[in-house]
Amino acid sequence: MKLLIFLSEAMVPLMIFYIVGFGILSGRPVLDDFIDGAKDGMKTTAGILPTLIGLMVSVGILRASGFLEVLGDLLSLPAALIHLPPQLVPVILVRLISNSAATGLVLDLFKEYGTDSALGLTASILMSSTETVLYCMSVYFGSMGIRKTRYTLAGGLIATAVSVAASVVMAGWMYAGG
């Protein structure tokens, strides 16, 4: 265990020394490359900032308006048919857009039901096995100016559905076994 702790603490400094050493040995202007990369990063950030602000504002509006709770209530019957706790429906919907907002919803669930409850365990597995599909699509495709995304949305939503189903099944196994 001590070896793993040492390796995890030494990994970042080793990577920095490796990159700088490789650049120096290969004759690259390391500082100039770094500055060029930082400039490109700032341009990318400036390009996607409106999209990020729009996503964060829309999630805030959805939470504050109570729309997520209404939608969760509407989808509670279909959720019950697939053994999905209805409290997780808003988390799933928000998770498609924002990780931090979904984390806030999950923390609220933890306060109400506990982290060791079946619901808390399902929410934890759900958060670790799903992705912010709409956020990633808007940021990555938007930063590159890609308009035709082909099957990306369908693939992301299918992967999310599989992840949700797997989290319900796995939490059921883990909670029943524990």
CSV table of C-alpha atoms in Angstrom, one decimal:
chain,number,residue,atom,x,y,z
A,1,MET,CA,0.0,0.0,0.0
A,2,LYS,CA,2.9,2.4,0.8
A,3,LEU,CA,4.2,1.8,-2.7
A,4,LEU,CA,0.9,2.8,-4.3
A,5,ILE,CA,0.7,5.9,-2.2
A,6,PHE,CA,4.2,6.8,-3.2
A,7,LEU,CA,3.5,6.3,-6.9
A,8,SER,CA,0.3,8.3,-6.7
A,9,GLU,CA,2.1,11.2,-5.0
A,10,ALA,CA,5.1,11.1,-7.4
A,11,MET,CA,3.1,10.7,-10.6
A,12,VAL,CA,2.5,14.4,-11.4
A,13,PRO,CA,6.1,15.6,-10.7
A,14,LEU,CA,7.4,12.6,-12.7
A,15,MET,CA,5.2,13.5,-15.7
A,16,ILE,CA,6.3,17.2,-15.6
A,17,PHE,CA,10.0,16.2,-15.5
A,18,TYR,CA,9.4,13.7,-18.3
A,19,ILE,CA,7.6,16.2,-20.6
A,20,VAL,CA,10.2,19.0,-19.9
A,21,GLY,CA,13.1,16.5,-20.2
A,22,PHE,CA,11.8,15.0,-23.5
A,23,GLY,CA,11.3,18.5,-24.9
A,24,ILE,CA,14.8,19.6,-24.0
A,25,LEU,CA,16.4,16.4,-25.3
A,26,SER,CA,14.5,16.7,-28.6
A,27,GLY,CA,15.5,20.3,-29.0
A,28,ARG,CA,12.0,21.7,-28.8
A,29,PRO,CA,11.4,25.2,-27.4
A,30,VAL,CA,9.4,23.9,-24.4
A,31,LEU,CA,8.4,27.3,-23.0
A,32,ASP,CA,7.2,28.5,-26.4
A,33,ASP,CA,5.2,25.3,-27.0
A,34,PHE,CA,3.6,25.8,-23.5
A,35,ILE,CA,2.7,29.4,-24.3
A,36,ASP,CA,1.2,28.5,-27.7
A,37,GLY,CA,-0.8,25.8,-26.0
A,38,ALA,CA,-2.0,28.2,-23.4
A,39,LYS,CA,-3.1,30.7,-26.1
A,40,ASP,CA,-5.0,28.0,-27.9
A,41,GLY,CA,-6.7,27.0,-24.7
A,42,MET,CA,-7.8,30.5,-23.9
A,43,LYS,CA,-9.3,30.8,-27.4
A,44,THR,CA,-11.2,27.6,-26.9
A,45,THR,CA,-12.4,28.7,-23.5
A,46,ALA,CA,-13.6,32.0,-24.9
A,47,GLY,CA,-15.4,30.2,-27.8
A,48,ILE,CA,-17.3,27.8,-25.5
A,49,LEU,CA,-18.0,30.3,-22.7
A,50,PRO,CA,-21.5,31.3,-24.0
A,51,THR,CA,-22.5,27.7,-24.3
A,52,LEU,CA,-21.4,27.0,-20.8
A,53,ILE,CA,-23.2,30.0,-19.4
A,54,GLY,CA,-26.4,29.0,-21.3
A,55,LEU,CA,-26.2,25.5,-19.9
A,56,MET,CA,-25.7,26.6,-16.3
A,57,VAL,CA,-28.4,29.2,-16.4
A,58,SER,CA,-30.9,26.7,-17.9
A,59,VAL,CA,-30.2,24.1,-15.2
A,60,GLY,CA,-30.6,26.8,-12.5
A,61,ILE,CA,-33.9,27.8,-14.0
A,62,LEU,CA,-35.1,24.2,-14.2
A,63,ARG,CA,-34.2,23.6,-10.6
A,64,ALA,CA,-35.6,26.9,-9.2
A,65,SER,CA,-38.9,26.7,-11.2
A,66,GLY,CA,-39.8,23.2,-9.8
A,67,PHE,CA,-40.0,21.8,-13.3
A,68,LEU,CA,-37.7,19.0,-12.4
A,69,GLU,CA,-40.0,17.9,-9.6
A,70,VAL,CA,-43.0,18.0,-11.8
A,71,LEU,CA,-41.3,16.0,-14.5
A,72,GLY,CA,-40.1,13.5,-11.9
A,73,ASP,CA,-43.7,13.1,-10.7
A,74,LEU,CA,-44.9,12.6,-14.3
A,75,LEU,CA,-42.2,10.0,-14.9
A,76,SER,CA,-42.6,8.2,-11.6
A,77,LEU,CA,-45.0,5.5,-12.9
A,78,PRO,CA,-42.8,4.6,-15.9
A,79,ALA,CA,-39.8,4.7,-13.5
A,80,ALA,CA,-41.5,2.3,-11.1
A,81,LEU,CA,-42.1,-0.1,-13.9
A,82,ILE,CA,-38.4,-0.5,-14.4
A,83,HIS,CA,-37.7,-0.5,-10.7
A,84,LEU,CA,-36.1,3.0,-10.9
A,85,PRO,CA,-36.6,5.0,-7.7
A,86,PRO,CA,-38.7,8.1,-8.8
A,87,GLN,CA,-36.4,10.3,-6.8
A,88,LEU,CA,-33.6,9.6,-9.3
A,89,VAL,CA,-35.5,10.8,-12.3
A,90,PRO,CA,-34.5,14.5,-11.8
A,91,VAL,CA,-30.9,13.4,-11.2
A,92,ILE,CA,-30.8,11.5,-14.5
A,93,LEU,CA,-32.3,14.4,-16.4
A,94,VAL,CA,-29.9,17.0,-14.9
A,95,ARG,CA,-26.9,14.6,-15.2
A,96,LEU,CA,-27.3,14.8,-19.0
A,97,ILE,CA,-26.5,18.6,-18.8
A,98,SER,CA,-24.6,19.3,-15.7
A,99,ASN,CA,-22.4,17.2,-13.3
A,100,SER,CA,-22.3,19.8,-10.6
A,101,ALA,CA,-26.1,20.3,-10.6
A,102,ALA,CA,-26.7,16.5,-10.5
A,103,THR,CA,-24.2,16.3,-7.6
A,104,GLY,CA,-26.2,18.9,-5.7
A,105,LEU,CA,-29.4,16.8,-6.3
A,106,VAL,CA,-27.6,13.7,-5.1
A,107,LEU,CA,-26.3,15.4,-2.0
A,108,ASP,CA,-29.9,16.4,-1.2
A,109,LEU,CA,-30.9,12.7,-1.6
A,110,PHE,CA,-28.1,11.7,0.7
A,111,LYS,CA,-29.3,14.2,3.4
A,112,GLU,CA,-32.9,12.9,3.2
A,113,TYR,CA,-32.3,9.1,2.7
A,114,GLY,CA,-28.7,8.5,3.7
A,115,THR,CA,-25.7,7.5,1.8
A,116,ASP,CA,-26.0,3.8,2.8
A,117,SER,CA,-29.6,3.5,1.7
A,118,ALA,CA,-30.6,1.6,-1.4
A,119,LEU,CA,-31.4,5.0,-3.0
A,120,GLY,CA,-28.1,6.5,-2.0
A,121,LEU,CA,-26.2,3.5,-3.3
A,122,THR,CA,-28.1,3.6,-6.6
A,123,ALA,CA,-27.5,7.4,-6.9
A,124,SER,CA,-23.8,6.9,-6.3
A,125,ILE,CA,-23.4,4.2,-8.9
A,126,LEU,CA,-25.6,6.2,-11.3
A,127,MET,CA,-23.3,9.3,-11.0
A,128,SER,CA,-20.2,7.2,-11.6
A,129,SER,CA,-21.5,5.4,-14.6
A,130,THR,CA,-23.2,8.1,-16.6
A,131,GLU,CA,-22.0,11.1,-18.6
A,132,THR,CA,-23.0,14.6,-19.2
A,133,VAL,CA,-24.0,13.8,-22.8
A,134,LEU,CA,-25.6,17.2,-23.8
A,135,TYR,CA,-22.8,19.2,-22.1
A,136,CYS,CA,-20.1,17.2,-23.8
A,137,MET,CA,-21.7,17.4,-27.1
A,138,SER,CA,-22.3,21.2,-26.9
A,139,VAL,CA,-18.8,21.9,-25.6
A,140,TYR,CA,-16.7,19.6,-27.8
A,141,PHE,CA,-18.7,19.9,-31.0
A,142,GLY,CA,-19.3,23.6,-30.4
A,143,SER,CA,-15.6,24.3,-29.9
A,144,MET,CA,-14.8,22.7,-33.2
A,145,GLY,CA,-17.7,24.2,-35.1
A,146,ILE,CA,-19.2,20.8,-35.9
A,147,ARG,CA,-22.9,21.0,-36.7
A,148,LYS,CA,-23.7,17.5,-38.0
A,149,THR,CA,-23.2,15.1,-35.0
A,150,ARG,CA,-24.7,12.1,-36.7
A,151,TYR,CA,-25.4,9.4,-34.1
A,152,THR,CA,-23.7,11.0,-31.2
A,153,LEU,CA,-26.8,12.0,-29.3
A,154,ALA,CA,-28.5,8.6,-29.9
A,155,GLY,CA,-25.4,6.8,-28.8
A,156,GLY,CA,-25.0,8.9,-25.7
A,157,LEU,CA,-28.6,8.5,-24.7
A,158,ILE,CA,-28.5,4.7,-25.2
A,159,ALA,CA,-25.3,4.5,-23.2
A,160,THR,CA,-27.0,6.6,-20.4
A,161,ALA,CA,-30.0,4.3,-20.4
A,162,VAL,CA,-27.8,1.2,-20.1
A,163,SER,CA,-25.8,2.9,-17.3
A,164,VAL,CA,-29.0,3.7,-15.5
A,165,ALA,CA,-30.3,0.1,-15.8
A,166,ALA,CA,-26.9,-1.2,-14.7
A,167,SER,CA,-26.8,1.1,-11.7
A,168,VAL,CA,-30.3,-0.1,-10.6
A,169,VAL,CA,-29.4,-3.7,-11.0
A,170,MET,CA,-26.0,-3.4,-9.3
A,171,ALA,CA,-27.3,-1.4,-6.4
A,172,GLY,CA,-30.0,-4.0,-6.0
A,173,TRP,CA,-27.5,-6.8,-5.9
A,174,MET,CA,-25.1,-4.9,-3.5
A,175,TYR,CA,-27.9,-3.8,-1.2
A,176,ALA,CA,-29.5,-7.2,-1.0
A,177,GLY,CA,-26.1,-8.8,-0.4
A,178,GLY,CA,-25.0,-6.3,2.3
